[in-house]
mmCIF file of C-alpha atoms in Angstrom:
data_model
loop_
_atom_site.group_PDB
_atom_site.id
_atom_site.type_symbol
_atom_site.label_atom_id
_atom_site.label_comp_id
_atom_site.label_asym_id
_atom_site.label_seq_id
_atom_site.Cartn_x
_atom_site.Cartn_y
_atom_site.Cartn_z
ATOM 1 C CA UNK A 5 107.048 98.381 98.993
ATOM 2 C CA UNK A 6 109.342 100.783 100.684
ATOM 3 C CA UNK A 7 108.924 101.257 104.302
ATOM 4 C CA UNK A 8 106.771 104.071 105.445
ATOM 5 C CA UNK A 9 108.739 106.065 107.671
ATOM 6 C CA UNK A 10 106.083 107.619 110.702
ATOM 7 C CA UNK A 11 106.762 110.741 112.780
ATOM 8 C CA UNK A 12 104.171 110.689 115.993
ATOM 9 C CA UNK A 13 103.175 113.970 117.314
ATOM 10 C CA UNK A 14 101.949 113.627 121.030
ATOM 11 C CA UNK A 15 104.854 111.077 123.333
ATOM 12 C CA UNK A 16 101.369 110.086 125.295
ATOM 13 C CA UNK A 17 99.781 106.588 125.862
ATOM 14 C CA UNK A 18 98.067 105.834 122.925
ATOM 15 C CA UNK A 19 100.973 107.400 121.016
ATOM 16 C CA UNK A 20 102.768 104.186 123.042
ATOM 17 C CA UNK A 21 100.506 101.627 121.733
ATOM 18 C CA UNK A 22 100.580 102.916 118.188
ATOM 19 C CA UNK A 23 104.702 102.228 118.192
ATOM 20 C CA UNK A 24 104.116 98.816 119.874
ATOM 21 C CA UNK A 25 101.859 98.366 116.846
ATOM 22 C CA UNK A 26 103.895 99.744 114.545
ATOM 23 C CA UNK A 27 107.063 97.374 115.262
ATOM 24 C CA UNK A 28 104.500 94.301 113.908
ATOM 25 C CA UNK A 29 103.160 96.421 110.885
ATOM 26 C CA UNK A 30 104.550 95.208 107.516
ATOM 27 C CA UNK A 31 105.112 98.743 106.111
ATOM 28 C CA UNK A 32 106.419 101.196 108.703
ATOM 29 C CA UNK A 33 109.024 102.435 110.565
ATOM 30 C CA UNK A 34 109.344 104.812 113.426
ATOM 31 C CA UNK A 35 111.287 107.875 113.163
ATOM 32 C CA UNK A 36 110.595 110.829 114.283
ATOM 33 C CA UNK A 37 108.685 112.172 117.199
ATOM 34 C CA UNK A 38 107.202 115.646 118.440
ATOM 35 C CA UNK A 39 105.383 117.493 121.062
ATOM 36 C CA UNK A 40 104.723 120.980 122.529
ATOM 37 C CA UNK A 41 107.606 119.292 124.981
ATOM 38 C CA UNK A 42 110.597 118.552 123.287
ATOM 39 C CA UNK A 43 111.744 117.012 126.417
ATOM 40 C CA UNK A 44 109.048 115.109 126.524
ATOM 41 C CA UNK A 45 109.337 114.126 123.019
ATOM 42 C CA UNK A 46 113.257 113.257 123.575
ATOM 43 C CA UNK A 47 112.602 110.962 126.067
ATOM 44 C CA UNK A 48 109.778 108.812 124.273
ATOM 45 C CA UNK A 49 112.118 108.959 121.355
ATOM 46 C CA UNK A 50 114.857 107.608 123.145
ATOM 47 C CA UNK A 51 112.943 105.426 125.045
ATOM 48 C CA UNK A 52 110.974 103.586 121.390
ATOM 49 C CA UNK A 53 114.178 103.949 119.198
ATOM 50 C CA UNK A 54 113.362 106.574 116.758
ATOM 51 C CA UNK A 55 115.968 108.547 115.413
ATOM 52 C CA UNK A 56 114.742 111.810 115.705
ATOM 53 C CA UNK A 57 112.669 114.564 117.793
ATOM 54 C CA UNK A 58 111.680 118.281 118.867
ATOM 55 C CA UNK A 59 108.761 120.137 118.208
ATOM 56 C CA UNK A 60 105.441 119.549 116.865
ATOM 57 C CA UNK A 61 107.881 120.728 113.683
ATOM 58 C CA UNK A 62 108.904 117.234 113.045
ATOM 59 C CA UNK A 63 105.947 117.166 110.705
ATOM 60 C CA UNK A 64 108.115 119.026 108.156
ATOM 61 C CA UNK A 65 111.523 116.856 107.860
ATOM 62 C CA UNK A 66 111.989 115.467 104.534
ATOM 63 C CA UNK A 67 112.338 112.169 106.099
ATOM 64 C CA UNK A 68 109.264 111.164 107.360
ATOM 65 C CA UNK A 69 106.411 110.179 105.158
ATOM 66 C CA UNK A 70 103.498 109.983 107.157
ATOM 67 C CA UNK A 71 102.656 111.559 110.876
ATOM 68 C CA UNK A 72 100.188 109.213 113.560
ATOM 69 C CA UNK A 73 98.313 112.283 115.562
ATOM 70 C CA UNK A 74 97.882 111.221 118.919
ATOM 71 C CA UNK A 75 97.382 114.483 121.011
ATOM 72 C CA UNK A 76 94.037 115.303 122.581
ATOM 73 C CA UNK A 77 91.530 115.856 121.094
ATOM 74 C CA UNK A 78 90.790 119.266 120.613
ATOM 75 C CA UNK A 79 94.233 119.500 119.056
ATOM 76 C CA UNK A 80 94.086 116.858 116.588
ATOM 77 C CA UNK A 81 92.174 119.893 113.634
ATOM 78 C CA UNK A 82 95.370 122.597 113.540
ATOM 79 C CA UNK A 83 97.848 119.932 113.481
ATOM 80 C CA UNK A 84 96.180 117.948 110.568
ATOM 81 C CA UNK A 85 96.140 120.285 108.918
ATOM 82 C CA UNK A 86 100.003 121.418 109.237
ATOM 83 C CA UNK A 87 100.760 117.684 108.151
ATOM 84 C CA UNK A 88 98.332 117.557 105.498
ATOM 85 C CA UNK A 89 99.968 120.967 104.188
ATOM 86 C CA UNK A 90 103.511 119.891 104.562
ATOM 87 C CA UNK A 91 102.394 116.990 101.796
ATOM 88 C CA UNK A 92 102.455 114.164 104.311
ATOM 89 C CA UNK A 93 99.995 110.752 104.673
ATOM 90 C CA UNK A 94 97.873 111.584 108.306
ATOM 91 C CA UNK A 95 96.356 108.596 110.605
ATOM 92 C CA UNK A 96 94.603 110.793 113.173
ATOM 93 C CA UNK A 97 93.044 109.125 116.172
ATOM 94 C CA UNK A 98 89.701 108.878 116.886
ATOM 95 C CA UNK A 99 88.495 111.478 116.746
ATOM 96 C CA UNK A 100 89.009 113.446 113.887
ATOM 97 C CA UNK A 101 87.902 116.435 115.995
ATOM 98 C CA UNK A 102 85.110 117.293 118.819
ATOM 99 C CA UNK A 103 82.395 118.899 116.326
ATOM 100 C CA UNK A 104 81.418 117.835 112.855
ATOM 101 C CA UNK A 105 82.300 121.290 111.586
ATOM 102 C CA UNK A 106 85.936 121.152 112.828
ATOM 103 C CA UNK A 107 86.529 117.811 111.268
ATOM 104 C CA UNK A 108 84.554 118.719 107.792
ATOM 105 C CA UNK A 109 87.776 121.314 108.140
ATOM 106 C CA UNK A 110 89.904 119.040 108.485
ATOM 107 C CA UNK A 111 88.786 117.044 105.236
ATOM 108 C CA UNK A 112 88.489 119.649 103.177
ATOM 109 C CA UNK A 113 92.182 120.334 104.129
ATOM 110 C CA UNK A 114 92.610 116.824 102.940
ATOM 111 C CA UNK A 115 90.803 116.641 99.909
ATOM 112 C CA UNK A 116 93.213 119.819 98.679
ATOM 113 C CA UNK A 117 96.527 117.965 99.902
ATOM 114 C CA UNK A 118 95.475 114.794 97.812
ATOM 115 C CA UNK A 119 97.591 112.745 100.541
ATOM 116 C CA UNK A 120 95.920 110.153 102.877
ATOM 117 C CA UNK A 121 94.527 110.620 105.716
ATOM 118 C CA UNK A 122 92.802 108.039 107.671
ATOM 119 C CA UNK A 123 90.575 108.127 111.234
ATOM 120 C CA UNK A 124 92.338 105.545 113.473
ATOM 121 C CA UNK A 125 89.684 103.489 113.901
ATOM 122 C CA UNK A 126 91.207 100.593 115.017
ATOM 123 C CA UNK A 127 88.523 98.160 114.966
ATOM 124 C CA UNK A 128 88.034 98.812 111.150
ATOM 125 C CA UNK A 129 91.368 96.949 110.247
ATOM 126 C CA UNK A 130 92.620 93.380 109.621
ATOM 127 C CA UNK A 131 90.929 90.069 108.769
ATOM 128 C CA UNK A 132 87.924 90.585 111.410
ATOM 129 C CA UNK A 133 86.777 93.519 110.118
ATOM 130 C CA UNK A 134 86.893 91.998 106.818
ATOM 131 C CA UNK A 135 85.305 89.343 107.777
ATOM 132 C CA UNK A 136 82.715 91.352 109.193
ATOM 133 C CA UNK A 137 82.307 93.523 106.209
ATOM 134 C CA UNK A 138 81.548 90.175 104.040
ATOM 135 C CA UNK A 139 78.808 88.957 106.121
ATOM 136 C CA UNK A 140 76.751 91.998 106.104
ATOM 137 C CA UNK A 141 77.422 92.378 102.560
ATOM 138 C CA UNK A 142 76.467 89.276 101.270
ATOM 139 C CA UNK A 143 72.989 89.469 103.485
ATOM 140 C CA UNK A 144 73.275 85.575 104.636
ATOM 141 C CA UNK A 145 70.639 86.708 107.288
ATOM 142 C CA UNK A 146 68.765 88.709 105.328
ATOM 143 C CA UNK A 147 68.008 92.415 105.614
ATOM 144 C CA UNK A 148 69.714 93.926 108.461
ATOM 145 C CA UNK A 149 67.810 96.108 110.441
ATOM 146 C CA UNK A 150 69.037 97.257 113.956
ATOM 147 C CA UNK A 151 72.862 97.593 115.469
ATOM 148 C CA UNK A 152 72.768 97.986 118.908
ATOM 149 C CA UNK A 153 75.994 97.938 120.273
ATOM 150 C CA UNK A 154 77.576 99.467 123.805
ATOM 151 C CA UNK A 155 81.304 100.637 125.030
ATOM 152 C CA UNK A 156 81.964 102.038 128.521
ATOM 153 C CA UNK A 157 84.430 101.575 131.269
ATOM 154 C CA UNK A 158 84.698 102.787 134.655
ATOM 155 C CA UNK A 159 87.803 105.477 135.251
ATOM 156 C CA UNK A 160 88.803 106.655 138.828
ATOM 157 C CA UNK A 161 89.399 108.734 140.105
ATOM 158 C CA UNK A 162 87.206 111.187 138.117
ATOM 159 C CA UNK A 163 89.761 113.159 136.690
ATOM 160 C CA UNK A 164 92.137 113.964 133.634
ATOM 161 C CA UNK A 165 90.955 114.090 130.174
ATOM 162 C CA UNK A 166 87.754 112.234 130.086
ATOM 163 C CA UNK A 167 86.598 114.551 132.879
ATOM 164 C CA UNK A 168 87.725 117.724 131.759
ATOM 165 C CA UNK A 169 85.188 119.583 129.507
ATOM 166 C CA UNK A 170 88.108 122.189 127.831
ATOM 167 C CA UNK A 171 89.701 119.007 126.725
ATOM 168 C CA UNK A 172 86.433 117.394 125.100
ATOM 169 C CA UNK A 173 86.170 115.110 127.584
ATOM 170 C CA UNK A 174 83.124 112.584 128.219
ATOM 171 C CA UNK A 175 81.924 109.823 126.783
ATOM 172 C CA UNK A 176 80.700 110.277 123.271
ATOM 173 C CA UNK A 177 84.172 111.334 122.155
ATOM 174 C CA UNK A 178 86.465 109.089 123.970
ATOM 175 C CA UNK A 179 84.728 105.597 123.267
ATOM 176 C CA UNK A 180 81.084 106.022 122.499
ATOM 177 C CA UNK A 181 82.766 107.044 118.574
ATOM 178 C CA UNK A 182 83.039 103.311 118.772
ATOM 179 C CA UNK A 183 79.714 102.265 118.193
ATOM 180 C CA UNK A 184 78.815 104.896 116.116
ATOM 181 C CA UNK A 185 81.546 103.981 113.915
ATOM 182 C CA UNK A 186 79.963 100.331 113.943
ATOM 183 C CA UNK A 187 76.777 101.674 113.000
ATOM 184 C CA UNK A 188 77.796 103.916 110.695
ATOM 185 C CA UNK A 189 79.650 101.189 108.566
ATOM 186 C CA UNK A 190 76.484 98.881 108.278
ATOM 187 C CA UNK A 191 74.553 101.747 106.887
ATOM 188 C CA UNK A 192 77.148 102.272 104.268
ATOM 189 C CA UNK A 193 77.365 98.929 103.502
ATOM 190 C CA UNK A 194 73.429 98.075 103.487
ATOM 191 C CA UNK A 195 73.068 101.641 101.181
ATOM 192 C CA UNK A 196 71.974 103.899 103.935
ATOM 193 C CA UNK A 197 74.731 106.035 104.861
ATOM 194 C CA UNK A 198 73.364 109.473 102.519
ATOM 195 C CA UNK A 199 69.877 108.770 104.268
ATOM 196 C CA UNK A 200 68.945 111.093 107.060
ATOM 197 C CA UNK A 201 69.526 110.529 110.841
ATOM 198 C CA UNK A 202 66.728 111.027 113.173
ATOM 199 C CA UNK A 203 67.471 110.918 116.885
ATOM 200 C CA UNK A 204 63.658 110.088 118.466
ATOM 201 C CA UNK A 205 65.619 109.534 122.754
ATOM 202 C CA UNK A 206 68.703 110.581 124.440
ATOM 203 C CA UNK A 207 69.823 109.697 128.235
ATOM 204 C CA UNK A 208 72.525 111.397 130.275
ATOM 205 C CA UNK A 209 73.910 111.424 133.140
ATOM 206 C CA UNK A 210 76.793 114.124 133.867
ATOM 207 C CA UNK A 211 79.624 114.104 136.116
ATOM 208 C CA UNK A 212 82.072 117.420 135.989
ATOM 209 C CA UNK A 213 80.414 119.011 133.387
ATOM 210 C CA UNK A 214 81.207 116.085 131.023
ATOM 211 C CA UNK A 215 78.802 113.422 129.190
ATOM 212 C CA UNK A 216 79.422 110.307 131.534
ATOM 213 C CA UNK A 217 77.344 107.962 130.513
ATOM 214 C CA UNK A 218 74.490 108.056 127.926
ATOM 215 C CA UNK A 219 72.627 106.629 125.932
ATOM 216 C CA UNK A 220 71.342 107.304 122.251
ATOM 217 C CA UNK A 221 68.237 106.059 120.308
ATOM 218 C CA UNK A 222 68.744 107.094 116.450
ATOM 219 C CA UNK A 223 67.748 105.765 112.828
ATOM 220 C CA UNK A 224 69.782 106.143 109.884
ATOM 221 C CA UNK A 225 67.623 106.090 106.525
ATOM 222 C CA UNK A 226 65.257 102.715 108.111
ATOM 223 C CA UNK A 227 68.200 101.192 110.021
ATOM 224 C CA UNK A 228 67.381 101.272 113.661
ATOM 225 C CA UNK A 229 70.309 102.141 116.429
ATOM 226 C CA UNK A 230 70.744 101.781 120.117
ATOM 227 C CA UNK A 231 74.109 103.363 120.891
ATOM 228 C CA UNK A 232 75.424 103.536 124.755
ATOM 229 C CA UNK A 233 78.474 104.515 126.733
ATOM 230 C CA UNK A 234 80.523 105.671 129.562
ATOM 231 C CA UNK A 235 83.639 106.860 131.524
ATOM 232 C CA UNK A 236 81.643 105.944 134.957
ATOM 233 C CA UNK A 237 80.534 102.531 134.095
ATOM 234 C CA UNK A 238 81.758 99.078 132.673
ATOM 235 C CA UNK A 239 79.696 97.977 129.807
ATOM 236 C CA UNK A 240 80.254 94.927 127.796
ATOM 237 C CA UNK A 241 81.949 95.356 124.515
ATOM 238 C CA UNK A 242 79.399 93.543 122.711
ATOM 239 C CA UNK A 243 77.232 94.345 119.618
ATOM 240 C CA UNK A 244 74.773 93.136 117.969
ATOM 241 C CA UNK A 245 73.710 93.495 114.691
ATOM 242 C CA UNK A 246 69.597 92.040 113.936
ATOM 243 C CA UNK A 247 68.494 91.276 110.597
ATOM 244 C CA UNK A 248 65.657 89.854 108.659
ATOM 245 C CA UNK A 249 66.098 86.199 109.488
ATOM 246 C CA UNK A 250 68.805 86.336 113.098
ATOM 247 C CA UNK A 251 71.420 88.046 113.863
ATOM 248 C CA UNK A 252 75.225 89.086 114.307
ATOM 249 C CA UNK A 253 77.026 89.204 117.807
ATOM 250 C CA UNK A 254 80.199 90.234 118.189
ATOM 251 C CA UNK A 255 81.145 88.980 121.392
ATOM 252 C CA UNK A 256 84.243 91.064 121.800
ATOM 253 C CA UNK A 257 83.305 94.010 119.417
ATOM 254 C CA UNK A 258 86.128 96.421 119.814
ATOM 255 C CA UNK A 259 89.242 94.298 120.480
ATOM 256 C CA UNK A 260 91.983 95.312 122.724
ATOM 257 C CA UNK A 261 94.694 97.937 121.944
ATOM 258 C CA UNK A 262 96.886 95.149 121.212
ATOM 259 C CA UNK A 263 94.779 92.106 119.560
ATOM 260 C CA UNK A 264 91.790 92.789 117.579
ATOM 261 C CA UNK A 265 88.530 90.818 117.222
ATOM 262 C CA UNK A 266 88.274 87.065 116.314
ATOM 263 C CA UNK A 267 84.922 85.541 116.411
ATOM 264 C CA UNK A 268 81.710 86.494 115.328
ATOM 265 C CA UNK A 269 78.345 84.437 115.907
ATOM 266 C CA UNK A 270 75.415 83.841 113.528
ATOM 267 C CA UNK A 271 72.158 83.061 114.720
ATOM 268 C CA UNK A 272 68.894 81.924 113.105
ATOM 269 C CA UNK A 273 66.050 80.322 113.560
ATOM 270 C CA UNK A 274 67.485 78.173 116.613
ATOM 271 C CA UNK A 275 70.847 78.054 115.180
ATOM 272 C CA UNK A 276 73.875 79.528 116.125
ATOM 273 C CA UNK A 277 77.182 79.623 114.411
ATOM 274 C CA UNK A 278 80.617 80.813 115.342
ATOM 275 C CA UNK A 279 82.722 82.242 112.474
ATOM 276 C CA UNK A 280 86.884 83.277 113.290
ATOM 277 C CA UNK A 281 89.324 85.502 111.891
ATOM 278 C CA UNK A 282 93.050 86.004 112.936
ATOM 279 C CA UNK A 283 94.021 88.161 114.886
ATOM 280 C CA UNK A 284 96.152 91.290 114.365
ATOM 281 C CA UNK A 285 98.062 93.814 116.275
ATOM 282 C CA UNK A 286 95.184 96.683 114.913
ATOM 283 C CA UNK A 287 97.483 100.198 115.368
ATOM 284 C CA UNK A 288 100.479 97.812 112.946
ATOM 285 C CA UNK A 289 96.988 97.365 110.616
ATOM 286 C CA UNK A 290 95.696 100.600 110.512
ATOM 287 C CA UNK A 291 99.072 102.153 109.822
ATOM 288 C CA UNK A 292 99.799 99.806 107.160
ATOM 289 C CA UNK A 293 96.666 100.833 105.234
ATOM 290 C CA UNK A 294 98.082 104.494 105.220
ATOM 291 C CA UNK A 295 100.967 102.701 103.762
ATOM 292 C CA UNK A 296 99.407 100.644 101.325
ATOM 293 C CA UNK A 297 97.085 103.980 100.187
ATOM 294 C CA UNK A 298 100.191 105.859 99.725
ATOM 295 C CA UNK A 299 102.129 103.456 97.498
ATOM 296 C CA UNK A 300 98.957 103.498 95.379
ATOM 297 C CA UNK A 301 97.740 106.758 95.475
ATOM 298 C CA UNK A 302 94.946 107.032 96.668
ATOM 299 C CA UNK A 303 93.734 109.565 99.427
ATOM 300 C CA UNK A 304 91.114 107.165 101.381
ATOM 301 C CA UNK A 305 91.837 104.019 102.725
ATOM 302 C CA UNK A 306 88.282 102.061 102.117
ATOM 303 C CA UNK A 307 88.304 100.858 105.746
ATOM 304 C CA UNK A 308 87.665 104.214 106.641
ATOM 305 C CA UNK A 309 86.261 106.500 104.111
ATOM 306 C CA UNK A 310 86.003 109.688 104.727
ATOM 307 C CA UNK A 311 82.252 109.206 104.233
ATOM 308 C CA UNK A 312 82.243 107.612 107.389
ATOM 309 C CA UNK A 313 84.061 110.391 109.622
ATOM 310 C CA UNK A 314 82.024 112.658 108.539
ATOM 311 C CA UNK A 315 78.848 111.016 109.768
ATOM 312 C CA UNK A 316 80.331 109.533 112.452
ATOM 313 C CA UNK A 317 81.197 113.435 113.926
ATOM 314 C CA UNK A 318 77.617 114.711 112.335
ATOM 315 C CA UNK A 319 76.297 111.671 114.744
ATOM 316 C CA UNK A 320 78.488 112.355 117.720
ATOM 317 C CA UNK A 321 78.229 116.072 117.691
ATOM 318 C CA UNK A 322 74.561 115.789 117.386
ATOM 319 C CA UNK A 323 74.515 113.403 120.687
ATOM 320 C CA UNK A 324 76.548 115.615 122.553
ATOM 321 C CA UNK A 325 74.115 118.495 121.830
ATOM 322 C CA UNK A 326 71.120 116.479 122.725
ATOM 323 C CA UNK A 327 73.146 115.094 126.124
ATOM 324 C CA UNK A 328 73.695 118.361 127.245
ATOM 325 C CA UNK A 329 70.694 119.819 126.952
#
């Protein structure tokens, strides 16, 4: 396969970790780099190696096959949809976009291109998530009835993005997506994803005008869901997922930015048993399923259907309303 050569719009921190991952992907190569600052976008260039920069109108050179969006949010909808018009591959991070209708936009967009485009879920890639995927599928434990899972972490001072309500700051969006994405994927895998969602208790607490940390009581179809997170408060990164006869814990649910998951544990009736995966750098992982979906040409990468983004932003965007008020 040839190498996938990346642009990265946004010379930021995450855009940082997604070149670190890159350099151990199988598939991809940096090359190009843009930003409202083409300064800015000059010196991350120079600093990571890639060959070229300016503008956000990177997107368009002939050499690059595929564009990693790592701007804020509330950017991440217009310039999808450039890249997806110019005819190239899209890994967006998480999240698509702030509301469901934005990012139902944004796939539409896609859908018309034909060319990937992927939510950067980074906990959805590599040999723990498949593992994972395996073990609620083949339903060892039985029916699986309840995730409950949890992601917060406690910023200070109170400022910047996750604080700032014009930038879709808060919770929800910047790492409570993470357990919705968990849930989300059981229901699609245990044939519940098209089933309605039913929010019966939402908690919030609000600091600048922002969701800072909440919690969310939900169902999707029969499958029950405990969601929780926050910018003000360390949480474990655990999850559990209960079925008919024990359960799943993942210990270390969402991984790091540069190792994801290894070990899962299965317990029932008394037992417990710890399953392992290697590990991955997850940003190389995620990128290299863009690769691998544009070599065979396909739009969706199955880790991350677009099925799943768009009920993970219809779940999200509902929270947020309820959190409010």
């Amino acid at each position: 396969m040839e190498k996938t050569r990346w642009a990265v719009l946004g010379p930021g921190t995450i855009s940082g970790d997604f070149v670190t991952g890159l350099r151990s992907s199988e598939f991809g190569v940096l090359h190009a780099v843009g930003s409202s600052d083409a300064g800015r976008a000059a010196a991350f260039a120079e600093q990571h190696g890639a060959a070229a920069s300016g503008t956000y109108d990177v997107l368009t050179r002939d050499d690059v096959d595929a564009v990693y969006i790592g701007t804020v949010h509330t950017t991440h909808a217009e310039l999808a949809i450039r890249v997806l018009e110019a005819g190239k591959a899209v890994l967006c991070e998480k999240p698509v976009t702030p509301t469901a209708d934005e990012t139902a936009r944004v796939l539409a967009a896609a859908a018309e291109s034909g060319r990937p485009f992927v939510e950067a879920f980074k906990q959805r890639f590599g040999p723990f998530a498949d593992l994972l995927r395996t073990i609620v599928t083949e339903g060892e434990l039985g029916e699986v009835r309840e995730v409950v899972a949890a992601f917060g972490y406690d910023q200070h001072p109170r400022t910047g993005r996750a604080f700032d309500p014009a930038l879709a700051g808060g919770a929800i969006l910047d790492v409570g997506c993470y357990p919705t994405s968990l849930a989300v994927e059981v229901a699609r895998l245990t044939g519940r994803s098209a089933l309605p969602v039913e929010f019966s208790e939402v908690t919030a607490e609000r600091v600048n005008g922002v969701d800072a940390d909440t919690t969310a009581t939900l169902t999707i179809g029969d499958l029950a869901v405990e969601l929780r997170t926050a910018v003000i408060r360390e949480m474990p990164g655990a999850a559990v997922i209960r079925c008919e006869r024990g359960e799943i814990v993942l210990p270390d649910a969402w991984g790091s930015r540069i190792e994801s998951p290894s070990s899962l544990i299965l317990r029932s009736e008394g037992e417990e048993r710890m399953l392992t995966a290697p590990t991955v750098q997850p940003m190389g992982a995620e990128a290299d399923a863009v690769s691998r979906a544009l070599a065979e040409g396909r739009a969706e990468a199955p880790e991350m259907p677009w099925a799943d983004t768009a009920l993970i932003a219809e779940i999200s965007t509902r929270w947020l309303e309820k959190a409010r008020g």
